[in-house]
GROMACS .gro file of C-alpha atoms in nm:
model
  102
    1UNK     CA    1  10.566   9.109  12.499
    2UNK     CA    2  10.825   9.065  12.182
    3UNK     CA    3  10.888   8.682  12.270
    4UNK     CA    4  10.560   8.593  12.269
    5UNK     CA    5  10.433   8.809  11.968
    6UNK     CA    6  10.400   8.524  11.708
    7UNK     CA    7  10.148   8.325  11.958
    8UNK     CA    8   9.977   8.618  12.029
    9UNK     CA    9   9.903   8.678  11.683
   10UNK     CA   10   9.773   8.358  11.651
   11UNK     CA   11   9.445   8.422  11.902
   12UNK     CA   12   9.209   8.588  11.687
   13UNK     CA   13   8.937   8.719  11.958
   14UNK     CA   14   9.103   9.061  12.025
   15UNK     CA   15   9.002   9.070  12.395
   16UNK     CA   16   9.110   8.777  12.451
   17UNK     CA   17   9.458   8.845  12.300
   18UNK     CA   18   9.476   9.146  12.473
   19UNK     CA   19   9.399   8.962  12.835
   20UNK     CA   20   9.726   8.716  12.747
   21UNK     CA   21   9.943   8.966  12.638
   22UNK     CA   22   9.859   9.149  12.935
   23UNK     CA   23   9.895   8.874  13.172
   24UNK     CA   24  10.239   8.744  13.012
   25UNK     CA   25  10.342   9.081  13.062
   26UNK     CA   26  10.276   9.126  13.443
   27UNK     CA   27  10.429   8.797  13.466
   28UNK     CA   28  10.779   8.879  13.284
   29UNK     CA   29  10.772   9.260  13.509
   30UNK     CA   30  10.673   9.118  13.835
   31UNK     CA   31  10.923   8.815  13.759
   32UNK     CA   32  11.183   8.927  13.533
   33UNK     CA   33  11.439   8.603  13.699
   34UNK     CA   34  11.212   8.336  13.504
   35UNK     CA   35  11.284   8.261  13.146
   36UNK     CA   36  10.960   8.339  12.871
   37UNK     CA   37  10.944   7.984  12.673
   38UNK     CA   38  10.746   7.836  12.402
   39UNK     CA   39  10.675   7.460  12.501
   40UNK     CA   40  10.385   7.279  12.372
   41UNK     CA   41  10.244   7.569  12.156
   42UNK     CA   42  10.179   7.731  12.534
   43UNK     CA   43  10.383   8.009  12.650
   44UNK     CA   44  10.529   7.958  12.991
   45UNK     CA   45  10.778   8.075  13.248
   46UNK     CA   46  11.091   7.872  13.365
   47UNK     CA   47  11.337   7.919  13.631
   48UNK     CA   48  11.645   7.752  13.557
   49UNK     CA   49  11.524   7.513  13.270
   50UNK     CA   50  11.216   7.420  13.550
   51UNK     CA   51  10.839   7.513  13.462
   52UNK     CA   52  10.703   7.724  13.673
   53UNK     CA   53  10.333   7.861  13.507
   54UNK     CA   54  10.249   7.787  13.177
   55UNK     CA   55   9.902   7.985  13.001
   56UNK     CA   56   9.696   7.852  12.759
   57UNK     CA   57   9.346   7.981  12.560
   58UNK     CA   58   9.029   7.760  12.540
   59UNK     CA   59   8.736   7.892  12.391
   60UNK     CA   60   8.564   7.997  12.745
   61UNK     CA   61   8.893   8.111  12.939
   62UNK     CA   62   9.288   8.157  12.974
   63UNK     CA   63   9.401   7.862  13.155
   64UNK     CA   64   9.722   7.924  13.392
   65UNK     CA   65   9.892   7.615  13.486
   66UNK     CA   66  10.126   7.660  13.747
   67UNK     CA   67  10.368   7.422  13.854
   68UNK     CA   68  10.203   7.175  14.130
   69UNK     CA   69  10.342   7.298  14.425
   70UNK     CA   70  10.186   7.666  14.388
   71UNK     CA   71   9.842   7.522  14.343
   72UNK     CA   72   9.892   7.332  14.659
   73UNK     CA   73  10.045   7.662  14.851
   74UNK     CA   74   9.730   7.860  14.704
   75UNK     CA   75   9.415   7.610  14.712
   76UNK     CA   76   9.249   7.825  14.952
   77UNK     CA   77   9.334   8.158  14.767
   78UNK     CA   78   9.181   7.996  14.447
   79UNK     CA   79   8.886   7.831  14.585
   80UNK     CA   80   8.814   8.187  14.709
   81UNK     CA   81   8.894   8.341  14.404
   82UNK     CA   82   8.616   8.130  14.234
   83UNK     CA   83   8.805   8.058  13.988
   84UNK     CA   84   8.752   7.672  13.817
   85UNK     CA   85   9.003   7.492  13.888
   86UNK     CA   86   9.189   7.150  13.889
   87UNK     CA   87   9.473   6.981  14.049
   88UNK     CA   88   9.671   7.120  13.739
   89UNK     CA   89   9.526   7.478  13.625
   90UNK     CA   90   9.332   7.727  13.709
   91UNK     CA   91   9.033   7.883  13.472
   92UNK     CA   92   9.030   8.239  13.441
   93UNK     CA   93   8.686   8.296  13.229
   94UNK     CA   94   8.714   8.589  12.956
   95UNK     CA   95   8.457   8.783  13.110
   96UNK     CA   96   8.617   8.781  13.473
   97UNK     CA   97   8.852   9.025  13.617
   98UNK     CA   98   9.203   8.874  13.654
   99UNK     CA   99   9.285   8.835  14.026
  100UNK     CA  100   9.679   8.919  14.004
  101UNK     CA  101   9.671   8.936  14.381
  102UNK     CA  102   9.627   8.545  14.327
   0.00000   0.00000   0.00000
């Protein structure tokens, strides 16, 4: 994904740049209505100037942030996942399939 090229360049695990860039990219073709955005050093999604799902890489997974509201709508969906998971993000570990079903 062009927009986000100059963060992706910036991960230097190959896989795990490969898993974001894949991920951003299902995002933008499955949602092409939000708006790609650098905020934060994170890339994220917005839908009318409001965050909707922001990503981020930690040493041991991607972490997808979603506004609050979808982790509310989808608590059961990620508990069954088994996904890690917070109030505000959800861990997807590198070595884990990503659920886009989820």
């Amino acid at each position: 994904m062009k927009f986000f090229a100059e963060y992706l360049a910036k991960i230097d695990i190959p896989a795990h740049r490969e898993r974001v860039e894949e991920v951003l990219t299902w995002v933008g073709q499955q949602f092409p209505s939000l708006e790609p955005k650098m905020a934060w050093n994170q890339p994220m999604f917005t839908d009318h100037g409001t965050f909707i799902i922001g990503f981020s890489v930690a040493k041991h997974h991607l972490a997808v942030a979603p506004e609050n509201k979808g982790i509310i709508q989808f608590f059961d969906d990620i508990v069954q996942s088994g996904y890690d998971h917070t109030n505000q993000l959800v861990r997807i570990p590198w070595d884990s399939p990503v659920d886009f079903s989820l």
